[in-house]
Amino acid sequence: MRMFSQEVYKARREKLKAAMKSGVCIFMGNNEAPMNYPDNCYQFRQDSTFLYFFGIAQAGLKAIIDVDNNRDIIFGDELTVDDIVWMGEVASIKELAARCCVVDVRPAAEFEKYVKAAKAEVHFLPPYRHDNMIFLSSVLDIPIPELQKRSSLPLVKAVVALRNVKEACEIEELKAAAEIGYEMHTTAMKMANDGVSEHEIYGTIEGISLKHGLLTSFHSIVSKNGQILHNHTHENILHTGDLLLNDSGAQTDMGYASDNTRTFPVGGKFSQRQKDVYQIVLNTINGSIPMMKPGETYQSIHLKACEILAEGLKGLGLMKGDMKEAVQLGAHAMFMPHGLGHMMGLDVHDMEDLGQINVGYDEEVQPIKIFGVASLRMGKRLQVGNVLTNEPGIYFVPQLIDIWEREHKFEQFINYAEVDKYRDFGGIRLEDDILITPTGSRIVGDRRIPIEIKDVEEYMNM
Ligand code: GLY
Ligand code: MN
């Protein structure tokens, strides 16, 4: 099991103690998750906050950081010979704990006793796995439906403040994930030819992660129906002239993600109409990455990016009027109903289990509650060390067009007669992962997946 050096985990826990000042902080590791019977499980994935503070990717562990008594404890049961017969020998919990600088290891059953005997306030993070909810509910004597609201906001905030800013060792991991992501994306480009199925490309690129001994960071979206934002079906056969949208990424064995999207023409040649729409999305990503600097709010960058997008759509005759005003009112969201990006790190939507409002927003920047902008997962001021995605898109969603047109919605900004000509166009999204640096920002990884029209065509025809 690969882990960072001991000091990394110790320093993170010390910073957490300094931020919390008092209390008993609970960290629930994940258990194996049965797929169809208890011994046939999904691939194990450790909880990301547990990984952050303890680094041990093993099922069945829990931990406590007891701030008042300055104790870090890992709870879990060592394998018995019955387990070893089936699973082979693995490092003991004691050995693994030593690798994250924890010497206090106790049997799993002692966790409950420790929590129940605690004199100080018990802090826990919002649980998202049902087995952990049932367990916490029983140990803390809190009804399951109340667990979310009784989870600890101070602990959430302290964890977010730490995980927000990526350390040098984490950036190296993210770069490694980006490199596998590059291979996944360029392979998909090369495979996108007439008669090939989406499944074949999906299986091949997920296999690239697997062949490196890794998982993907989320279910790959490989679809010629790019207008369906999170489309997880891959049942179509590709034909020359289709656009294929590939939104996929790898995660390293330590859990760090990549998340990129490219959209490219089956057969390797964009039509003029595809180029026109693609170039608008390209101008939006290329125009908004340089805006990503420490101190800027991502909400304002999202809105500026939407203005670039809307101006492009106006140039194509799909929108009309004042595009600043159109974006303020949300008219552009018929074409881009999602946010410009999200935090990324140990989770592809980093820390989303801790509550989007706590990760992407703060006292200063609050969500804008109109369709489209409301889906922006990250709005707050950018900080050096943040890693987040920039992923604009243009989509033609026939069902959405129908409703808006019937309601005469934003008729002053949307040229429905023109939009109707694009009903079968599909969707285009382009996505890069960006690190905020002291002077601005840069793409995570050593090379950018081909994105300019001529580079994509050249690469696909090489
Ligand atoms: N790449 C999937 C997402 O950002 O939701
Ligand atoms: Mn994304």
Short mmCIF file of C-alpha atoms and ligand atoms in Angstrom, two decimals:
data_model
loop_
_atom_site.label_atom_id
_atom_site.label_comp_id
_atom_site.label_asym_id
_atom_site.label_seq_id
_atom_site.Cartn_x
_atom_site.Cartn_y
_atom_site.Cartn_z
CA MET A 1 0.00 0.00 0.00
CA ARG A 2 1.48 3.32 -1.06
CA MET A 3 1.23 6.14 1.46
CA PHE A 4 2.84 9.55 1.88
CA SER A 5 5.59 9.88 4.48
CA GLN A 6 4.54 9.63 8.14
CA GLU A 7 5.11 13.32 8.76
CA VAL A 8 2.49 14.33 6.18
CA TYR A 9 -0.32 12.66 8.13
CA LYS A 10 1.00 13.74 11.52
CA ALA A 11 1.25 17.38 10.40
CA ARG A 12 -2.30 17.32 9.01
CA ARG A 13 -3.67 15.95 12.28
CA GLU A 14 -1.74 18.55 14.27
CA LYS A 15 -3.22 21.31 12.11
CA LEU A 16 -6.70 19.87 12.64
CA LYS A 17 -6.20 19.83 16.42
CA ALA A 18 -5.04 23.44 16.35
CA ALA A 19 -8.12 24.42 14.35
CA MET A 20 -10.60 22.47 16.50
CA LYS A 21 -9.10 23.46 19.87
CA SER A 22 -11.32 20.93 21.70
CA GLY A 23 -13.43 17.81 21.21
CA VAL A 24 -13.34 14.20 20.10
CA CYS A 25 -13.31 13.97 16.28
CA ILE A 26 -14.57 10.76 14.71
CA PHE A 27 -13.42 9.57 11.28
CA MET A 28 -15.33 6.68 9.78
CA GLY A 29 -13.36 4.53 7.38
CA ASN A 30 -15.41 2.69 4.79
CA ASN A 31 -16.39 -0.96 4.93
CA GLU A 32 -16.57 -3.38 2.04
CA ALA A 33 -19.77 -2.68 0.09
CA PRO A 34 -21.65 -5.82 -0.99
CA MET A 35 -22.82 -5.89 -4.59
CA ASN A 36 -25.23 -8.85 -4.53
CA TYR A 37 -24.20 -10.87 -1.46
CA PRO A 38 -21.85 -10.10 1.39
CA ASP A 39 -18.77 -11.80 -0.05
CA ASN A 40 -19.13 -10.31 -3.54
CA CYS A 41 -18.28 -6.65 -3.08
CA TYR A 42 -17.68 -3.58 -5.20
CA GLN A 43 -14.06 -2.56 -5.51
CA PHE A 44 -13.08 -1.12 -2.12
CA ARG A 45 -12.68 2.65 -1.89
CA GLN A 46 -11.59 4.22 1.38
CA ASP A 47 -13.29 7.35 2.66
CA SER A 48 -11.32 10.34 1.39
CA THR A 49 -11.07 12.23 4.69
CA PHE A 50 -9.89 9.03 6.38
CA LEU A 51 -7.26 8.75 3.62
CA TYR A 52 -6.30 12.38 4.13
CA PHE A 53 -5.54 12.01 7.85
CA PHE A 54 -4.49 8.35 8.04
CA GLY A 55 -3.65 7.18 4.49
CA ILE A 56 -4.72 3.56 5.09
CA ALA A 57 -6.84 2.14 2.28
CA GLN A 58 -8.19 -0.81 4.21
CA ALA A 59 -11.80 -1.70 5.02
CA GLY A 60 -13.25 -1.83 8.54
CA LEU A 61 -11.27 0.94 10.27
CA LYS A 62 -12.36 3.93 12.30
CA ALA A 63 -10.27 6.62 13.90
CA ILE A 64 -10.47 9.25 16.58
CA ILE A 65 -8.51 12.45 16.95
CA ASP A 66 -9.03 13.39 20.58
CA VAL A 67 -8.04 17.02 20.71
CA ASP A 68 -8.25 17.56 24.48
CA ASN A 69 -6.13 14.50 25.29
CA ASN A 70 -3.86 14.91 22.23
CA ARG A 71 -4.48 11.31 21.11
CA ASP A 72 -4.76 9.82 17.64
CA ILE A 73 -6.27 6.34 17.73
CA ILE A 74 -7.07 3.81 15.00
CA PHE A 75 -9.68 1.15 15.77
CA GLY A 76 -9.83 -2.13 13.85
CA ASP A 77 -9.39 -5.87 14.18
CA GLU A 78 -6.33 -7.66 12.86
CA LEU A 79 -6.97 -10.51 10.41
CA THR A 80 -7.34 -13.97 11.90
CA VAL A 81 -5.87 -17.07 10.30
CA ASP A 82 -9.36 -17.82 8.89
CA ASP A 83 -9.18 -14.54 6.93
CA ILE A 84 -5.57 -15.13 5.91
CA VAL A 85 -6.47 -18.49 4.35
CA TRP A 86 -8.74 -16.66 1.89
CA MET A 87 -7.01 -13.31 1.51
CA GLY A 88 -3.33 -13.97 2.16
CA GLU A 89 -1.28 -12.18 4.73
CA VAL A 90 -1.44 -8.38 4.72
CA ALA A 91 0.38 -5.78 6.76
CA SER A 92 -1.04 -5.56 10.27
CA ILE A 93 -3.08 -2.52 11.29
CA LYS A 94 -0.29 -1.73 13.76
CA GLU A 95 2.28 -1.65 10.95
CA LEU A 96 0.06 0.47 8.73
CA ALA A 97 -0.74 2.81 11.61
CA ALA A 98 2.97 3.31 12.23
CA ARG A 99 3.25 4.49 8.61
CA CYS A 100 0.91 7.38 9.40
CA CYS A 101 2.57 7.98 12.77
CA VAL A 102 -0.20 6.47 14.90
CA VAL A 103 0.95 4.19 17.71
CA ASP A 104 -2.37 3.80 19.51
CA VAL A 105 -4.26 0.96 17.79
CA ARG A 106 -7.25 -0.63 19.55
CA PRO A 107 -9.78 -3.37 18.75
CA ALA A 108 -12.87 -2.27 16.80
CA ALA A 109 -15.18 -2.94 19.75
CA GLU A 110 -13.40 -0.28 21.85
CA PHE A 111 -14.50 2.53 19.56
CA GLU A 112 -18.01 2.67 20.98
CA LYS A 113 -16.74 2.62 24.57
CA TYR A 114 -14.32 5.46 23.84
CA VAL A 115 -17.01 7.62 22.26
CA LYS A 116 -19.53 6.93 25.01
CA ALA A 117 -16.97 7.78 27.71
CA ALA A 118 -15.90 11.03 26.03
CA LYS A 119 -16.15 14.06 28.29
CA ALA A 120 -15.69 16.58 25.49
CA GLU A 121 -18.02 17.27 22.56
CA VAL A 122 -18.07 14.51 19.91
CA HIS A 123 -17.66 15.78 16.33
CA PHE A 124 -18.49 13.70 13.27
CA LEU A 125 -18.66 14.38 9.54
CA PRO A 126 -21.88 13.88 7.53
CA PRO A 127 -22.00 10.13 6.81
CA TYR A 128 -22.87 9.02 3.27
CA ARG A 129 -22.65 5.22 3.49
CA HIS A 130 -25.70 3.53 4.94
CA ASP A 131 -23.75 1.03 7.06
CA ASN A 132 -21.83 3.87 8.67
CA MET A 133 -25.08 5.79 9.23
CA ILE A 134 -26.63 2.83 11.03
CA PHE A 135 -23.50 2.39 13.12
CA LEU A 136 -23.19 6.08 14.04
CA SER A 137 -26.88 6.31 14.80
CA SER A 138 -26.53 3.47 17.28
CA VAL A 139 -23.29 4.67 18.90
CA LEU A 140 -24.32 8.30 19.19
CA ASP A 141 -28.00 7.60 19.87
CA ILE A 142 -29.09 9.93 17.08
CA PRO A 143 -31.96 8.92 14.75
CA ILE A 144 -30.65 8.25 11.21
CA PRO A 145 -32.65 11.10 9.60
CA GLU A 146 -31.00 13.58 12.00
CA LEU A 147 -27.39 12.53 11.42
CA GLN A 148 -26.74 15.02 8.62
CA LYS A 149 -27.95 18.07 10.51
CA ARG A 150 -26.28 17.02 13.75
CA SER A 151 -22.91 16.44 12.10
CA SER A 152 -20.25 18.95 13.12
CA LEU A 153 -20.01 22.15 11.12
CA PRO A 154 -16.78 23.19 12.93
CA LEU A 155 -15.19 19.85 11.96
CA VAL A 156 -16.47 20.14 8.38
CA LYS A 157 -15.03 23.64 8.13
CA ALA A 158 -11.68 22.62 9.62
CA VAL A 159 -11.38 19.66 7.23
CA VAL A 160 -12.36 21.74 4.20
CA ALA A 161 -9.83 24.45 5.13
CA LEU A 162 -7.07 21.81 5.09
CA ARG A 163 -8.14 19.73 2.08
CA ASN A 164 -8.84 22.90 0.04
CA VAL A 165 -5.15 23.63 -0.34
CA LYS A 166 -3.21 20.87 -2.04
CA GLU A 167 0.26 20.07 -0.75
CA ALA A 168 3.19 19.45 -3.11
CA CYS A 169 2.91 15.68 -2.57
CA GLU A 170 -0.78 15.79 -3.50
CA ILE A 171 -0.08 17.78 -6.65
CA GLU A 172 2.37 15.06 -7.71
CA GLU A 173 -0.43 12.50 -7.29
CA LEU A 174 -2.84 14.65 -9.27
CA LYS A 175 -0.24 14.93 -12.03
CA ALA A 176 0.11 11.14 -12.08
CA ALA A 177 -3.68 10.81 -12.43
CA ALA A 178 -3.61 13.41 -15.22
CA GLU A 179 -1.01 11.39 -17.11
CA ILE A 180 -3.25 8.30 -17.10
CA GLY A 181 -6.17 10.56 -18.04
CA TYR A 182 -4.15 11.75 -21.04
CA GLU A 183 -3.75 8.15 -22.19
CA MET A 184 -7.47 7.45 -21.69
CA HIS A 185 -8.51 10.50 -23.70
CA THR A 186 -6.07 10.19 -26.57
CA THR A 187 -6.92 6.47 -26.89
CA ALA A 188 -10.62 7.34 -27.18
CA MET A 189 -9.82 9.89 -29.89
CA LYS A 190 -7.91 7.31 -31.91
CA MET A 191 -10.71 4.74 -31.56
CA ALA A 192 -13.61 6.98 -32.60
CA ASN A 193 -14.31 5.62 -36.06
CA ASP A 194 -17.35 4.62 -38.07
CA GLY A 195 -18.92 1.37 -36.79
CA VAL A 196 -17.18 1.36 -33.39
CA SER A 197 -19.47 1.12 -30.36
CA GLU A 198 -19.45 3.45 -27.37
CA HIS A 199 -19.07 0.35 -25.18
CA GLU A 200 -15.82 -0.60 -26.93
CA ILE A 201 -14.29 2.81 -26.24
CA TYR A 202 -15.70 2.92 -22.71
CA GLY A 203 -14.29 -0.51 -21.88
CA THR A 204 -10.92 0.26 -23.42
CA ILE A 205 -10.37 3.54 -21.59
CA GLU A 206 -11.58 2.22 -18.23
CA GLY A 207 -9.21 -0.69 -18.92
CA ILE A 208 -6.33 1.78 -19.20
CA SER A 209 -6.89 2.77 -15.57
CA LEU A 210 -7.21 -0.88 -14.58
CA LYS A 211 -4.10 -1.92 -16.45
CA HIS A 212 -2.11 0.62 -14.43
CA GLY A 213 -3.57 -0.99 -11.29
CA LEU A 214 -5.93 1.94 -10.74
CA LEU A 215 -9.63 2.75 -10.72
CA THR A 216 -11.35 5.47 -12.68
CA SER A 217 -12.26 8.53 -10.64
CA PHE A 218 -15.96 8.19 -11.66
CA HIS A 219 -17.99 6.27 -14.24
CA SER A 220 -16.74 7.40 -17.63
CA ILE A 221 -19.21 9.28 -19.79
CA VAL A 222 -18.60 8.14 -23.38
CA SER A 223 -21.53 9.17 -25.49
CA LYS A 224 -22.63 10.62 -28.78
CA ASN A 225 -25.56 12.03 -26.80
CA GLY A 226 -23.35 14.62 -25.20
CA GLN A 227 -26.39 16.78 -24.45
CA ILE A 228 -27.21 14.38 -21.59
CA LEU A 229 -24.85 15.77 -18.97
CA HIS A 230 -24.15 12.64 -16.95
CA ASN A 231 -25.00 9.97 -19.50
CA HIS A 232 -23.93 6.56 -18.27
CA THR A 233 -25.30 4.47 -21.12
CA HIS A 234 -22.90 3.41 -23.84
CA GLU A 235 -25.09 1.48 -26.19
CA ASN A 236 -24.74 3.39 -29.46
CA ILE A 237 -22.74 2.59 -32.56
CA LEU A 238 -20.75 5.56 -33.79
CA HIS A 239 -21.05 6.87 -37.32
CA THR A 240 -18.90 9.31 -39.24
CA GLY A 241 -20.29 12.75 -38.59
CA ASP A 242 -21.26 12.07 -34.96
CA LEU A 243 -19.57 13.95 -32.14
CA LEU A 244 -18.37 11.80 -29.26
CA LEU A 245 -18.18 13.32 -25.78
CA ASN A 246 -15.70 11.65 -23.42
CA ASP A 247 -15.75 12.82 -19.79
CA SER A 248 -13.44 10.52 -17.85
CA GLY A 249 -10.50 10.34 -15.51
CA ALA A 250 -8.27 8.07 -13.49
CA GLN A 251 -7.60 7.92 -9.79
CA THR A 252 -4.22 6.95 -8.43
CA ASP A 253 -3.89 4.08 -5.97
CA MET A 254 -3.78 6.76 -3.24
CA GLY A 255 -7.16 8.06 -4.40
CA TYR A 256 -6.27 11.27 -6.28
CA ALA A 257 -8.42 12.06 -9.32
CA SER A 258 -8.24 13.43 -12.81
CA ASP A 259 -11.33 14.66 -14.65
CA ASN A 260 -11.19 15.79 -18.27
CA THR A 261 -13.68 16.13 -21.07
CA ARG A 262 -13.03 16.24 -24.78
CA THR A 263 -15.57 16.16 -27.59
CA PHE A 264 -14.37 15.07 -31.03
CA PRO A 265 -15.70 14.07 -34.44
CA VAL A 266 -16.11 10.39 -35.25
CA GLY A 267 -13.82 9.77 -38.20
CA GLY A 268 -11.51 12.67 -37.30
CA LYS A 269 -12.97 15.60 -39.21
CA PHE A 270 -15.28 18.27 -37.76
CA SER A 271 -18.09 19.58 -39.98
CA GLN A 272 -18.27 23.38 -40.31
CA ARG A 273 -21.31 23.49 -38.01
CA GLN A 274 -19.51 21.40 -35.39
CA LYS A 275 -16.45 23.64 -35.68
CA ASP A 276 -18.59 26.73 -35.13
CA VAL A 277 -20.08 25.47 -31.88
CA TYR A 278 -16.84 23.81 -30.72
CA GLN A 279 -14.88 27.04 -31.22
CA ILE A 280 -17.26 28.88 -28.87
CA VAL A 281 -16.69 26.32 -26.09
CA LEU A 282 -12.96 26.42 -26.81
CA ASN A 283 -12.92 30.23 -26.61
CA THR A 284 -14.75 29.95 -23.29
CA ILE A 285 -12.29 27.55 -21.66
CA ASN A 286 -9.25 29.28 -23.14
CA GLY A 287 -10.65 32.69 -22.20
CA SER A 288 -11.53 31.78 -18.63
CA ILE A 289 -8.47 29.75 -17.53
CA PRO A 290 -6.30 32.92 -17.50
CA MET A 291 -8.92 34.55 -15.23
CA MET A 292 -8.26 31.88 -12.59
CA LYS A 293 -6.01 33.64 -10.07
CA PRO A 294 -5.76 33.78 -6.29
CA GLY A 295 -8.29 36.25 -4.90
CA GLU A 296 -10.83 36.01 -7.75
CA THR A 297 -14.18 34.39 -6.98
CA TYR A 298 -14.99 31.40 -9.15
CA GLN A 299 -18.59 32.61 -9.25
CA SER A 300 -17.50 35.78 -11.07
CA ILE A 301 -15.30 33.73 -13.43
CA HIS A 302 -18.25 31.42 -14.10
CA LEU A 303 -20.39 34.43 -15.05
CA LYS A 304 -17.66 35.91 -17.27
CA ALA A 305 -17.17 32.53 -18.95
CA CYS A 306 -20.91 32.36 -19.60
CA GLU A 307 -20.71 35.81 -21.21
CA ILE A 308 -17.99 34.58 -23.60
CA LEU A 309 -20.18 31.58 -24.39
CA ALA A 310 -23.29 33.72 -24.89
CA GLU A 311 -21.44 36.20 -27.14
CA GLY A 312 -20.35 33.25 -29.28
CA LEU A 313 -23.93 31.98 -29.48
CA LYS A 314 -25.05 35.46 -30.43
CA GLY A 315 -22.45 35.44 -33.22
CA LEU A 316 -24.03 32.21 -34.48
CA GLY A 317 -27.49 33.79 -34.37
CA LEU A 318 -28.76 31.59 -31.53
CA MET A 319 -28.91 34.38 -28.97
CA LYS A 320 -29.61 38.09 -29.30
CA GLY A 321 -29.61 41.29 -27.25
CA ASP A 322 -27.32 42.25 -24.38
CA MET A 323 -25.36 39.16 -23.35
CA LYS A 324 -24.30 40.57 -19.97
CA GLU A 325 -27.94 41.02 -19.09
CA ALA A 326 -28.84 37.61 -20.58
CA VAL A 327 -26.30 35.90 -18.33
CA GLN A 328 -27.41 37.86 -15.25
CA LEU A 329 -30.96 36.62 -15.83
CA GLY A 330 -29.88 33.06 -16.74
CA ALA A 331 -30.94 32.91 -20.41
CA HIS A 332 -27.64 31.30 -21.47
CA ALA A 333 -28.43 28.34 -19.17
CA MET A 334 -30.59 26.77 -21.85
CA PHE A 335 -27.27 26.01 -23.58
CA MET A 336 -25.07 25.56 -20.49
CA PRO A 337 -27.23 24.39 -17.58
CA HIS A 338 -24.28 23.56 -15.31
CA GLY A 339 -21.48 25.30 -13.46
CA LEU A 340 -18.01 26.07 -14.78
CA GLY A 341 -16.36 23.65 -12.39
CA HIS A 342 -15.81 21.99 -9.06
CA MET A 343 -12.99 21.35 -6.62
CA MET A 344 -10.93 18.24 -7.33
CA GLY A 345 -8.51 16.18 -5.29
CA LEU A 346 -9.14 12.96 -3.41
CA ASP A 347 -12.67 13.03 -4.80
CA VAL A 348 -13.53 14.01 -8.30
CA HIS A 349 -16.01 16.46 -6.78
CA ASP A 350 -13.70 17.11 -3.90
CA MET A 351 -15.31 16.88 -0.45
CA GLU A 352 -18.83 16.88 -1.84
CA ASP A 353 -19.81 14.57 1.05
CA LEU A 354 -19.10 17.49 3.40
CA GLY A 355 -21.79 19.60 1.75
CA GLN A 356 -21.37 21.67 -1.38
CA ILE A 357 -22.28 24.84 0.47
CA ASN A 358 -19.34 24.27 2.86
CA VAL A 359 -16.85 23.44 0.11
CA GLY A 360 -17.71 25.80 -2.73
CA TYR A 361 -19.15 28.72 -0.79
CA ASP A 362 -18.55 30.72 2.37
CA GLU A 363 -19.90 33.70 4.31
CA GLU A 364 -18.82 36.02 1.51
CA VAL A 365 -19.92 34.14 -1.62
CA GLN A 366 -23.34 32.51 -1.61
CA PRO A 367 -24.95 30.44 -4.40
CA ILE A 368 -27.01 32.27 -7.01
CA LYS A 369 -30.32 30.47 -7.06
CA ILE A 370 -31.28 30.60 -10.71
CA PHE A 371 -31.39 27.66 -13.13
CA GLY A 372 -27.90 26.83 -14.39
CA VAL A 373 -25.83 29.06 -12.11
CA ALA A 374 -27.37 27.22 -9.15
CA SER A 375 -25.47 24.14 -10.34
CA LEU A 376 -22.12 25.86 -9.84
CA ARG A 377 -20.43 23.67 -7.24
CA MET A 378 -17.58 26.09 -6.52
CA GLY A 379 -18.10 29.84 -6.22
CA LYS A 380 -15.78 31.17 -3.53
CA ARG A 381 -12.49 33.04 -3.83
CA LEU A 382 -9.62 31.05 -5.30
CA GLN A 383 -6.62 30.33 -3.12
CA VAL A 384 -3.10 29.20 -4.02
CA GLY A 385 -3.14 25.39 -3.98
CA ASN A 386 -6.78 24.98 -5.00
CA VAL A 387 -7.32 22.44 -7.76
CA LEU A 388 -10.55 22.74 -9.68
CA THR A 389 -12.03 21.99 -13.06
CA ASN A 390 -12.88 24.40 -15.83
CA GLU A 391 -15.55 22.74 -17.97
CA PRO A 392 -17.79 24.87 -20.13
CA GLY A 393 -20.20 23.30 -22.57
CA ILE A 394 -22.94 23.94 -25.10
CA TYR A 395 -25.82 21.48 -25.20
CA PHE A 396 -28.99 21.27 -27.22
CA VAL A 397 -31.47 19.45 -24.98
CA PRO A 398 -34.66 19.01 -27.06
CA GLN A 399 -36.89 18.60 -23.98
CA LEU A 400 -35.56 21.83 -22.44
CA ILE A 401 -35.84 23.74 -25.72
CA ASP A 402 -39.48 22.58 -26.05
CA ILE A 403 -40.46 23.77 -22.59
CA TRP A 404 -38.72 27.12 -22.81
CA GLU A 405 -40.06 27.76 -26.30
CA ARG A 406 -43.60 26.87 -25.24
CA GLU A 407 -43.28 29.24 -22.28
CA HIS A 408 -41.76 31.97 -24.48
CA LYS A 409 -38.97 32.06 -21.93
CA PHE A 410 -36.25 34.68 -22.55
CA GLU A 411 -37.58 35.35 -26.05
CA GLN A 412 -35.72 38.67 -25.92
CA PHE A 413 -32.41 36.73 -25.74
CA ILE A 414 -33.01 33.39 -27.49
CA ASN A 415 -33.65 33.05 -31.19
CA TYR A 416 -35.82 29.92 -31.08
CA ALA A 417 -36.21 29.69 -34.88
CA GLU A 418 -32.42 29.28 -35.17
CA VAL A 419 -32.11 27.04 -32.09
CA ASP A 420 -34.63 24.63 -33.62
CA LYS A 421 -32.15 23.93 -36.42
CA TYR A 422 -29.70 22.53 -33.81
CA ARG A 423 -32.15 20.23 -31.97
CA ASP A 424 -30.27 17.12 -33.09
CA PHE A 425 -26.79 18.58 -32.58
CA GLY A 426 -26.00 16.90 -29.23
CA GLY A 427 -23.57 18.56 -26.88
CA ILE A 428 -19.97 19.70 -26.55
CA ARG A 429 -18.02 19.99 -23.29
CA LEU A 430 -14.31 20.67 -22.80
CA GLU A 431 -12.72 20.23 -19.40
CA ASP A 432 -9.29 20.74 -17.89
CA ASP A 433 -8.03 20.45 -14.31
CA ILE A 434 -6.44 23.65 -13.03
CA LEU A 435 -4.05 24.37 -10.16
CA ILE A 436 -4.10 27.88 -8.67
CA THR A 437 -0.54 29.20 -8.35
CA PRO A 438 0.80 32.39 -6.69
CA THR A 439 0.84 34.14 -10.06
CA GLY A 440 -2.28 32.67 -11.67
CA SER A 441 -3.00 29.11 -12.66
CA ARG A 442 -1.81 26.19 -14.72
CA ILE A 443 -3.13 22.94 -16.05
CA VAL A 444 -2.46 19.92 -13.84
CA GLY A 445 -0.11 17.58 -15.68
CA ASP A 446 2.76 18.02 -18.08
CA ARG A 447 0.74 18.02 -21.28
CA ARG A 448 -2.67 19.20 -22.31
CA ILE A 449 -4.91 16.67 -24.03
CA PRO A 450 -5.33 17.90 -27.66
CA ILE A 451 -8.06 20.55 -27.66
CA GLU A 452 -7.52 23.03 -30.53
CA ILE A 453 -9.54 22.00 -33.61
CA LYS A 454 -6.50 21.48 -35.79
CA ASP A 455 -4.62 19.56 -33.08
CA VAL A 456 -7.58 17.24 -32.46
CA GLU A 457 -8.00 16.54 -36.18
CA GLU A 458 -4.27 16.07 -36.65
CA TYR A 459 -4.03 13.71 -33.67
CA MET A 460 -7.02 11.65 -34.79
CA ASN A 461 -5.60 11.28 -38.29
CA MET A 462 -2.01 10.54 -37.29
N1 GLY B 1 -16.74 14.66 -14.69
C1 GLY B 1 -18.00 14.50 -14.10
C2 GLY B 1 -18.40 15.68 -13.32
O1 GLY B 1 -17.68 16.63 -13.21
O2 GLY B 1 -19.47 15.69 -12.75
MN MN B 2 -15.86 17.63 -13.90
#
